[in-house]
Amino acid sequence: MAVDATARTRPVPVDRLLHAIHAHGCIAMADVATFQEAQAAVGMGFDILGTTLSGYTGGPVSEAPDLDLVAACATLGKPVVAEGRYNSPDLAKKAIIHGADAVCADSAITRTEYITGWFADAIAQAALTDAEAVLAFDIGGTKTLAALVRGRTILEKQVVRTDCNVGTDRWMESLALLAAEWEGAYDRIGAAVTGLVRDGHWSTLNPDTLPIPEAFPLMEKLAKRFKCPVAICNDAQAAAWGEYVYSAGERQDMIFLTISSGIDGGIISGGRLMVGARGLAGSLGQTLWPRARERLETLASGFGMSLAASAIGRPADARQTFEAAERGEEWANSIVQGAAEKLAVSLANLQALIDPERIVLGGGVGRAPAFHTLLWSALLQVGERMRPRLVPARLAAGSGVLGISDIARHEWPIERR
């Protein structure tokens, strides 16, 4: 039998009720609202503690269950029933993790008007959230894209060369000028940036790509300049989320790799964007190639191909190197083939370590049909179990702004550990 064991005045004192319950050979559960009441109930001799009345004895009622009270009651040595606002399997699971022995989910099962209300509210909120416009920036080593995004639609966009004076007042002003004509049309800001993002600060992973001041407080600067809530993320991680939500990822566990002037990536596992403890998750380009002791990005990216061409007296960028390879020039074939072979080994290693459903390839090099053919040929030398399923990215240059816009709107998909 369960009774109100709070400190409120009741028609019959709690200890008399407890005595009567035990006199009839029944088990007594104390419905409490606070830890102090739970301690008092244990002292009186109650057999079970229930968190039923947390939030209902004065003051505003929280929408969330009182998991802290569950955890506190679990230390008192009595079975604990978590009760009060447990309206989803996930919350029931959390109650058990916090120390409950059982969970009461009464209204979530018996009150159909509550249940339909929850569904209606969730649907309405999702529609409202997706209707919010986001000012999104995709800041790379060579160009900066500014876009006004609503849902999966890029309403308007502008592209300029990235100012190398990153972090200066002039650079911040250049971002503001890019978005000046959209002032008042957006509710949030999202910034997808090349390099390392951690706790709202932006740093470089490869100074050759873009010299960024160490731990630049980008989130703070953007919030101050635009006076909106801000979300920031590594550009490849944001693009990974964009492909996952809207396109080639098809909401399956995946790795996205952008292979262009540099190499970067993002990992989606269990519906969450994996950022990592240091913000490095997915940074394939920063892995070291054992023999050369150089970053993979330096050896197999568009920038790396250009370096290799210059080293043999054939100054050419990645596009020119590909064109020379298509003409059958041996020096170019050797460079492109070498890059594909190194990437194939790295992709096989990624498959073994993460084992995603697919690896989505983006970037100017990664999406080039000729390079894709070479890469797949190199992967045929790898055992079938280690061979990833390669899928070309479909969103092209829009994946970063679409991804960071969705992150900015929902403020939830990132997993930091």
Tab-separated table of C-alpha atoms in Angstrom:
chain	number	residue	atom	x	y	z
A	1	MET	CA	0.000	0.000	0.000
A	2	ALA	CA	1.307	3.446	-0.917
A	3	VAL	CA	0.637	6.521	1.187
A	4	ASP	CA	1.474	10.211	1.055
A	5	ALA	CA	4.566	10.461	3.253
A	6	THR	CA	5.346	14.118	2.585
A	7	ALA	CA	5.682	16.714	5.333
A	8	ARG	CA	2.237	18.121	4.534
A	9	THR	CA	-0.497	17.867	7.157
A	10	ARG	CA	-2.806	14.923	6.378
A	11	PRO	CA	-6.058	13.699	8.003
A	12	VAL	CA	-4.184	10.748	9.539
A	13	PRO	CA	-0.506	10.953	10.641
A	14	VAL	CA	1.903	9.006	8.454
A	15	ASP	CA	3.241	6.811	11.272
A	16	ARG	CA	-0.322	5.646	12.164
A	17	LEU	CA	-0.948	4.690	8.532
A	18	LEU	CA	2.327	2.786	8.412
A	19	HIS	CA	1.469	0.907	11.611
A	20	ALA	CA	-1.966	-0.072	10.233
A	21	ILE	CA	-0.494	-1.292	6.931
A	22	HIS	CA	2.075	-3.462	8.678
A	23	ALA	CA	-0.569	-4.725	11.151
A	24	HIS	CA	-2.472	-6.161	8.182
A	25	GLY	CA	0.655	-7.897	6.900
A	26	CYS	CA	1.056	-5.563	3.905
A	27	ILE	CA	4.087	-3.831	2.434
A	28	ALA	CA	4.185	-0.033	2.792
A	29	MET	CA	5.478	2.395	0.168
A	30	ALA	CA	6.168	6.034	1.040
A	31	ASP	CA	5.334	8.542	-1.694
A	32	VAL	CA	7.786	11.405	-1.072
A	33	ALA	CA	8.697	14.728	-2.656
A	34	THR	CA	12.130	15.379	-1.101
A	35	PHE	CA	15.175	13.477	0.099
A	36	GLN	CA	14.514	14.628	3.675
A	37	GLU	CA	11.052	13.048	3.509
A	38	ALA	CA	12.607	9.851	2.141
A	39	GLN	CA	15.041	9.762	5.087
A	40	ALA	CA	12.165	10.242	7.527
A	41	ALA	CA	10.167	7.463	5.837
A	42	VAL	CA	13.078	5.030	6.116
A	43	GLY	CA	13.444	5.990	9.779
A	44	MET	CA	9.753	5.196	10.396
A	45	GLY	CA	10.150	1.764	8.773
A	46	PHE	CA	8.639	2.092	5.287
A	47	ASP	CA	9.543	-0.797	2.999
A	48	ILE	CA	9.656	1.027	-0.365
A	49	LEU	CA	10.322	4.613	-1.435
A	50	GLY	CA	8.427	6.242	-4.332
A	51	THR	CA	9.396	9.593	-5.882
A	52	THR	CA	5.752	10.099	-6.876
A	53	LEU	CA	5.160	13.510	-5.320
A	54	SER	CA	8.350	15.303	-6.392
A	55	GLY	CA	7.252	18.675	-7.745
A	56	TYR	CA	3.659	18.380	-6.517
A	57	THR	CA	3.880	19.864	-3.017
A	58	GLY	CA	4.460	23.488	-3.952
A	59	GLY	CA	6.033	25.647	-6.679
A	60	PRO	CA	6.110	25.050	-10.429
A	61	VAL	CA	6.001	21.472	-11.715
A	62	SER	CA	8.944	20.492	-13.909
A	63	GLU	CA	8.229	18.755	-17.208
A	64	ALA	CA	11.095	16.325	-16.538
A	65	PRO	CA	11.150	13.602	-13.867
A	66	ASP	CA	13.269	14.080	-10.737
A	67	LEU	CA	16.187	11.754	-11.489
A	68	ASP	CA	18.307	13.404	-8.782
A	69	LEU	CA	15.767	12.385	-6.149
A	70	VAL	CA	15.792	8.833	-7.512
A	71	ALA	CA	19.576	8.690	-7.182
A	72	ALA	CA	19.462	10.130	-3.645
A	73	CYS	CA	16.760	7.693	-2.490
A	74	ALA	CA	18.767	4.773	-3.897
A	75	THR	CA	21.457	5.455	-1.266
A	76	LEU	CA	19.053	4.750	1.630
A	77	GLY	CA	19.002	0.972	1.256
A	78	LYS	CA	15.336	0.537	0.326
A	79	PRO	CA	13.785	-0.419	-3.030
A	80	VAL	CA	12.961	2.694	-5.057
A	81	VAL	CA	10.040	3.155	-7.447
A	82	ALA	CA	10.597	6.054	-9.858
A	83	GLU	CA	7.261	7.741	-10.485
A	84	GLY	CA	6.138	11.088	-11.840
A	85	ARG	CA	6.465	12.297	-15.439
A	86	TYR	CA	8.095	9.153	-16.860
A	87	ASN	CA	6.523	9.376	-20.309
A	88	SER	CA	9.047	7.646	-22.566
A	89	PRO	CA	11.129	4.441	-22.607
A	90	ASP	CA	14.280	6.579	-22.580
A	91	LEU	CA	13.294	8.277	-19.324
A	92	ALA	CA	12.425	4.895	-17.781
A	93	LYS	CA	15.888	3.660	-18.772
A	94	LYS	CA	17.492	6.700	-17.157
A	95	ALA	CA	15.569	6.054	-13.939
A	96	ILE	CA	17.007	2.530	-13.717
A	97	ILE	CA	20.505	3.868	-14.429
A	98	HIS	CA	20.023	6.378	-11.595
A	99	GLY	CA	19.238	3.581	-9.146
A	100	ALA	CA	15.497	2.881	-9.387
A	101	ASP	CA	14.314	-0.711	-8.974
A	102	ALA	CA	11.087	-0.116	-10.894
A	103	VAL	CA	9.409	2.644	-12.901
A	104	CYS	CA	5.743	3.682	-12.877
A	105	ALA	CA	4.604	5.023	-16.258
A	106	ASP	CA	0.900	5.414	-15.527
A	107	SER	CA	-0.272	8.471	-17.490
A	108	ALA	CA	1.992	7.596	-20.419
A	109	ILE	CA	-0.108	4.458	-20.894
A	110	THR	CA	-3.558	5.229	-19.512
A	111	ARG	CA	-4.222	8.889	-20.384
A	112	THR	CA	-4.756	9.019	-24.130
A	113	GLU	CA	-5.372	12.782	-24.027
A	114	TYR	CA	-1.857	13.239	-22.608
A	115	ILE	CA	-0.319	10.928	-25.176
A	116	THR	CA	-1.938	12.621	-28.173
A	117	GLY	CA	-0.975	15.996	-26.707
A	118	TRP	CA	2.695	14.966	-26.522
A	119	PHE	CA	2.645	13.836	-30.145
A	120	ALA	CA	0.875	17.007	-31.286
A	121	ASP	CA	3.305	19.248	-29.391
A	122	ALA	CA	6.356	17.393	-30.742
A	123	ILE	CA	5.103	17.594	-34.330
A	124	ALA	CA	4.258	21.273	-34.012
A	125	GLN	CA	7.643	22.045	-32.443
A	126	ALA	CA	9.494	20.151	-35.177
A	127	ALA	CA	7.629	22.057	-37.870
A	128	LEU	CA	8.332	25.342	-36.124
A	129	THR	CA	12.023	24.508	-35.692
A	130	ASP	CA	12.472	23.519	-39.324
A	131	ALA	CA	10.771	26.755	-40.363
A	132	GLU	CA	13.423	28.819	-38.589
A	133	ALA	CA	15.893	30.474	-40.929
A	134	VAL	CA	19.588	30.087	-40.127
A	135	LEU	CA	22.460	32.246	-41.295
A	136	ALA	CA	25.111	29.653	-42.103
A	137	PHE	CA	28.794	30.128	-42.878
A	138	ASP	CA	31.117	27.515	-44.392
A	139	ILE	CA	34.653	28.853	-43.942
A	140	GLY	CA	37.325	26.891	-45.776
A	141	GLY	CA	40.953	27.420	-46.608
A	142	THR	CA	40.246	29.022	-49.977
A	143	LYS	CA	36.629	30.240	-49.948
A	144	THR	CA	33.869	31.298	-47.573
A	145	LEU	CA	30.220	30.535	-48.280
A	146	ALA	CA	27.456	32.475	-46.536
A	147	ALA	CA	23.912	31.199	-46.945
A	148	LEU	CA	20.414	31.778	-45.674
A	149	VAL	CA	18.993	28.308	-44.989
A	150	ARG	CA	15.523	27.087	-44.086
A	151	GLY	CA	15.162	23.339	-43.552
A	152	ARG	CA	16.849	21.602	-46.468
A	153	THR	CA	16.571	24.649	-48.723
A	154	ILE	CA	19.363	27.151	-49.339
A	155	LEU	CA	17.323	30.284	-49.965
A	156	GLU	CA	20.222	32.549	-50.935
A	157	LYS	CA	23.996	32.365	-50.849
A	158	GLN	CA	27.181	34.313	-51.503
A	159	VAL	CA	30.740	33.079	-51.974
A	160	VAL	CA	33.999	34.984	-51.538
A	161	ARG	CA	37.652	34.099	-51.158
A	162	THR	CA	38.585	33.455	-47.542
A	163	ASP	CA	40.407	36.417	-46.044
A	164	CYS	CA	43.723	35.178	-44.637
A	165	ASN	CA	43.456	37.701	-41.774
A	166	VAL	CA	41.264	35.315	-39.783
A	167	GLY	CA	40.382	36.524	-36.304
A	168	THR	CA	40.871	40.224	-36.967
A	169	ASP	CA	38.185	42.883	-36.682
A	170	ARG	CA	38.398	43.316	-40.451
A	171	TRP	CA	37.681	39.629	-40.961
A	172	MET	CA	34.665	39.714	-38.634
A	173	GLU	CA	33.371	42.749	-40.504
A	174	SER	CA	33.751	40.904	-43.812
A	175	LEU	CA	31.449	38.150	-42.506
A	176	ALA	CA	28.912	40.768	-41.442
A	177	LEU	CA	29.032	42.394	-44.885
A	178	LEU	CA	28.444	39.023	-46.563
A	179	ALA	CA	25.192	38.647	-44.635
A	180	ALA	CA	24.151	42.305	-44.487
A	181	GLU	CA	21.237	42.004	-46.886
A	182	TRP	CA	19.687	39.182	-44.789
A	183	GLU	CA	19.651	41.110	-41.525
A	184	GLY	CA	16.477	40.339	-39.594
A	185	ALA	CA	15.684	37.288	-41.751
A	186	TYR	CA	17.347	34.662	-39.544
A	187	ASP	CA	16.963	33.431	-35.981
A	188	ARG	CA	20.243	31.563	-35.462
A	189	ILE	CA	23.842	31.425	-36.666
A	190	GLY	CA	25.782	28.321	-37.704
A	191	ALA	CA	29.454	28.281	-38.672
A	192	ALA	CA	31.205	25.284	-40.248
A	193	VAL	CA	34.948	25.938	-40.254
A	194	THR	CA	38.116	24.236	-41.373
A	195	GLY	CA	40.312	23.183	-38.475
A	196	LEU	CA	39.671	22.209	-34.877
A	197	VAL	CA	36.607	23.295	-32.890
A	198	ARG	CA	36.477	22.744	-29.151
A	199	ASP	CA	34.271	24.392	-26.529
A	200	GLY	CA	33.391	27.251	-28.876
A	201	HIS	CA	37.047	27.964	-29.767
A	202	TRP	CA	38.619	27.553	-33.199
A	203	SER	CA	42.222	26.464	-33.863
A	204	THR	CA	44.202	25.275	-36.850
A	205	LEU	CA	44.972	21.636	-37.556
A	206	ASN	CA	47.141	22.450	-40.541
A	207	PRO	CA	48.575	25.994	-40.746
A	208	ASP	CA	49.217	25.449	-44.470
A	209	THR	CA	45.441	25.296	-45.038
A	210	LEU	CA	44.496	28.414	-43.054
A	211	PRO	CA	46.497	30.240	-40.341
A	212	ILE	CA	43.976	30.533	-37.487
A	213	PRO	CA	44.849	32.169	-34.148
A	214	GLU	CA	45.124	29.490	-31.458
A	215	ALA	CA	41.861	28.948	-29.544
A	216	PHE	CA	40.107	31.833	-31.294
A	217	PRO	CA	36.750	32.395	-29.473
A	218	LEU	CA	34.663	32.171	-32.629
A	219	MET	CA	31.342	31.341	-30.956
A	220	GLU	CA	31.638	34.308	-28.599
A	221	LYS	CA	32.673	36.683	-31.395
A	222	LEU	CA	29.814	35.628	-33.669
A	223	ALA	CA	27.242	35.855	-30.876
A	224	LYS	CA	28.453	39.339	-29.994
A	225	ARG	CA	28.489	40.530	-33.600
A	226	PHE	CA	25.177	39.035	-34.764
A	227	LYS	CA	23.294	38.906	-31.432
A	228	CYS	CA	21.874	35.423	-32.113
A	229	PRO	CA	22.364	31.926	-30.675
A	230	VAL	CA	25.417	30.372	-32.367
A	231	ALA	CA	26.542	26.812	-33.148
A	232	ILE	CA	29.984	26.064	-34.581
A	233	CYS	CA	31.485	22.858	-35.886
A	234	ASN	CA	34.351	21.580	-38.006
A	235	ASP	CA	33.326	21.942	-41.663
A	236	ALA	CA	33.776	18.268	-42.569
A	237	GLN	CA	31.838	17.178	-39.495
A	238	ALA	CA	29.051	19.581	-40.444
A	239	ALA	CA	29.089	18.277	-44.026
A	240	ALA	CA	28.908	14.731	-42.665
A	241	TRP	CA	25.760	15.665	-40.768
A	242	GLY	CA	24.291	17.321	-43.860
A	243	GLU	CA	24.840	14.219	-45.991
A	244	TYR	CA	23.498	12.002	-43.195
A	245	VAL	CA	20.286	13.983	-42.686
A	246	TYR	CA	19.491	15.062	-46.222
A	247	SER	CA	21.235	12.920	-48.804
A	248	ALA	CA	23.824	10.190	-49.432
A	249	GLY	CA	24.015	9.005	-45.819
A	250	GLU	CA	20.343	8.006	-45.831
A	251	ARG	CA	20.440	8.200	-41.997
A	252	GLN	CA	22.714	5.162	-41.700
A	253	ASP	CA	25.955	4.947	-39.714
A	254	MET	CA	28.525	6.508	-42.002
A	255	ILE	CA	31.824	8.279	-42.399
A	256	PHE	CA	32.007	11.338	-44.618
A	257	LEU	CA	35.345	12.291	-46.151
A	258	THR	CA	36.042	15.456	-48.061
A	259	ILE	CA	39.108	15.104	-50.283
A	260	SER	CA	40.003	18.381	-51.918
A	261	SER	CA	42.842	20.805	-51.134
A	262	GLY	CA	42.980	18.985	-47.762
A	263	ILE	CA	41.457	15.825	-46.288
A	264	ASP	CA	38.965	15.878	-43.446
A	265	GLY	CA	35.955	13.928	-42.328
A	266	GLY	CA	33.112	13.284	-39.938
A	267	ILE	CA	31.644	10.200	-38.270
A	268	ILE	CA	27.955	9.502	-37.625
A	269	SER	CA	27.257	6.633	-35.239
A	270	GLY	CA	23.915	5.760	-33.700
A	271	GLY	CA	22.352	8.916	-35.066
A	272	ARG	CA	24.931	11.177	-33.392
A	273	LEU	CA	27.734	13.265	-34.857
A	274	MET	CA	30.929	12.103	-33.159
A	275	VAL	CA	33.092	15.101	-32.303
A	276	GLY	CA	35.475	13.417	-29.871
A	277	ALA	CA	37.108	14.504	-26.624
A	278	ARG	CA	39.421	16.915	-28.463
A	279	GLY	CA	37.258	17.663	-31.494
A	280	LEU	CA	39.389	15.426	-33.728
A	281	ALA	CA	36.920	12.667	-34.639
A	282	GLY	CA	37.028	12.009	-38.388
A	283	SER	CA	40.278	13.905	-39.027
A	284	LEU	CA	41.678	11.299	-41.399
A	285	GLY	CA	43.939	13.837	-43.089
A	286	GLN	CA	45.877	14.311	-39.843
A	287	THR	CA	46.781	10.623	-39.520
A	288	LEU	CA	50.455	9.834	-40.087
A	289	TRP	CA	51.737	7.803	-42.999
A	290	PRO	CA	54.296	5.531	-41.297
A	291	ARG	CA	57.175	5.502	-43.771
A	292	ALA	CA	57.198	9.162	-44.677
A	293	ARG	CA	56.073	10.285	-41.195
A	294	GLU	CA	53.929	12.883	-42.855
A	295	ARG	CA	50.224	13.573	-42.613
A	296	LEU	CA	48.025	11.769	-45.097
A	297	GLU	CA	46.698	15.195	-46.074
A	298	THR	CA	50.192	16.233	-47.184
A	299	LEU	CA	50.597	13.102	-49.297
A	300	ALA	CA	47.206	12.418	-50.878
A	301	SER	CA	45.134	15.615	-51.035
A	302	GLY	CA	44.906	18.082	-53.898
A	303	PHE	CA	47.480	20.188	-52.061
A	304	GLY	CA	49.672	17.085	-51.676
A	305	MET	CA	49.451	16.295	-55.388
A	306	SER	CA	50.503	19.839	-56.181
A	307	LEU	CA	53.502	19.507	-53.842
A	308	ALA	CA	54.473	16.209	-55.466
A	309	ALA	CA	54.276	17.760	-58.939
A	310	SER	CA	56.433	20.722	-57.921
A	311	ALA	CA	58.986	18.376	-56.350
A	312	ILE	CA	59.657	16.744	-59.752
A	313	GLY	CA	59.760	20.016	-61.625
A	314	ARG	CA	56.194	19.889	-62.902
A	315	PRO	CA	54.418	22.773	-61.172
A	316	ALA	CA	50.699	21.996	-61.383
A	317	ASP	CA	47.653	22.119	-59.148
A	318	ALA	CA	45.403	19.086	-58.613
A	319	ARG	CA	43.138	19.901	-61.561
A	320	GLN	CA	46.092	20.261	-63.932
A	321	THR	CA	47.594	17.030	-62.588
A	322	PHE	CA	44.346	15.155	-63.268
A	323	GLU	CA	44.186	16.613	-66.778
A	324	ALA	CA	47.761	15.497	-67.452
A	325	ALA	CA	46.941	12.003	-66.147
A	326	GLU	CA	43.958	11.793	-68.506
A	327	ARG	CA	46.331	12.669	-71.373
A	328	GLY	CA	48.445	9.693	-70.321
A	329	GLU	CA	51.444	11.638	-68.968
A	330	GLU	CA	53.365	9.223	-66.750
A	331	TRP	CA	54.439	11.729	-64.076
A	332	ALA	CA	50.812	12.687	-63.433
A	333	ASN	CA	49.606	9.083	-63.470
A	334	SER	CA	52.203	8.213	-60.846
A	335	ILE	CA	51.133	11.064	-58.539
A	336	VAL	CA	47.389	10.380	-58.796
A	337	GLN	CA	47.863	6.615	-58.494
A	338	GLY	CA	50.062	7.059	-55.426
A	339	ALA	CA	47.481	9.269	-53.740
A	340	ALA	CA	44.704	6.744	-54.479
A	341	GLU	CA	46.724	3.849	-53.061
A	342	LYS	CA	47.486	5.708	-49.822
A	343	LEU	CA	43.848	6.675	-49.419
A	344	ALA	CA	42.715	3.091	-50.100
A	345	VAL	CA	44.855	1.815	-47.231
A	346	SER	CA	43.476	4.529	-44.942
A	347	LEU	CA	39.876	3.758	-45.946
A	348	ALA	CA	40.368	0.056	-45.225
A	349	ASN	CA	41.772	0.965	-41.810
A	350	LEU	CA	38.778	3.201	-41.153
A	351	GLN	CA	36.413	0.369	-42.041
A	352	ALA	CA	38.176	-1.918	-39.585
A	353	LEU	CA	38.169	0.666	-36.796
A	354	ILE	CA	34.672	2.191	-37.147
A	355	ASP	CA	32.873	-0.318	-39.424
A	356	PRO	CA	30.294	2.094	-40.873
A	357	GLU	CA	27.521	1.127	-43.256
A	358	ARG	CA	29.084	3.380	-45.903
A	359	ILE	CA	31.820	5.918	-46.540
A	360	VAL	CA	30.590	8.991	-48.391
A	361	LEU	CA	33.229	10.765	-50.493
A	362	GLY	CA	33.022	14.493	-51.163
A	363	GLY	CA	35.338	17.275	-52.251
A	364	GLY	CA	36.703	18.099	-55.690
A	365	VAL	CA	39.169	15.191	-55.652
A	366	GLY	CA	36.952	12.706	-53.827
A	367	ARG	CA	34.045	13.160	-56.247
A	368	ALA	CA	36.164	13.122	-59.422
A	369	PRO	CA	35.114	10.012	-61.449
A	370	ALA	CA	38.681	9.243	-62.547
A	371	PHE	CA	39.971	9.344	-58.981
A	372	HIS	CA	37.028	7.287	-57.720
A	373	THR	CA	37.887	4.589	-60.300
A	374	LEU	CA	41.534	4.505	-59.200
A	375	LEU	CA	40.534	4.380	-55.559
A	376	TRP	CA	38.169	1.489	-56.095
A	377	SER	CA	40.798	-0.416	-58.087
A	378	ALA	CA	43.219	-0.025	-55.182
A	379	LEU	CA	40.564	-1.219	-52.721
A	380	LEU	CA	40.075	-4.414	-54.722
A	381	GLN	CA	43.467	-5.457	-53.354
A	382	VAL	CA	41.978	-5.359	-49.846
A	383	GLY	CA	40.062	-8.282	-48.349
A	384	GLU	CA	36.299	-8.074	-48.848
A	385	ARG	CA	35.546	-7.679	-45.135
A	386	MET	CA	37.850	-4.675	-44.918
A	387	ARG	CA	36.583	-3.113	-48.129
A	388	PRO	CA	34.220	-0.191	-47.473
A	389	ARG	CA	31.122	0.643	-49.427
A	390	LEU	CA	31.930	3.918	-51.186
A	391	VAL	CA	29.150	6.370	-52.027
A	392	PRO	CA	29.647	9.749	-53.747
A	393	ALA	CA	28.407	12.799	-51.849
A	394	ARG	CA	25.308	14.351	-53.400
A	395	LEU	CA	25.076	17.755	-51.756
A	396	ALA	CA	28.393	19.065	-53.098
A	397	ALA	CA	29.182	22.530	-51.723
A	398	GLY	CA	25.884	22.745	-49.832
A	399	SER	CA	26.507	19.937	-47.350
A	400	GLY	CA	28.376	22.081	-44.839
A	401	VAL	CA	25.798	24.876	-44.584
A	402	LEU	CA	22.881	22.418	-44.535
A	403	GLY	CA	24.554	20.370	-41.829
A	404	ILE	CA	25.494	23.257	-39.552
A	405	SER	CA	22.045	24.798	-40.040
A	406	ASP	CA	20.378	21.621	-38.807
A	407	ILE	CA	22.779	21.465	-35.852
A	408	ALA	CA	22.089	25.105	-35.016
A	409	ARG	CA	18.328	24.613	-35.129
A	410	HIS	CA	18.115	21.461	-33.048
A	411	GLU	CA	21.116	21.888	-30.711
A	412	TRP	CA	21.302	18.170	-30.055
A	413	PRO	CA	23.011	15.814	-32.556
A	414	ILE	CA	26.620	16.171	-31.367
A	415	GLU	CA	28.257	13.466	-29.240
A	416	ARG	CA	31.417	14.802	-27.619
A	417	ARG	CA	32.742	11.542	-26.257
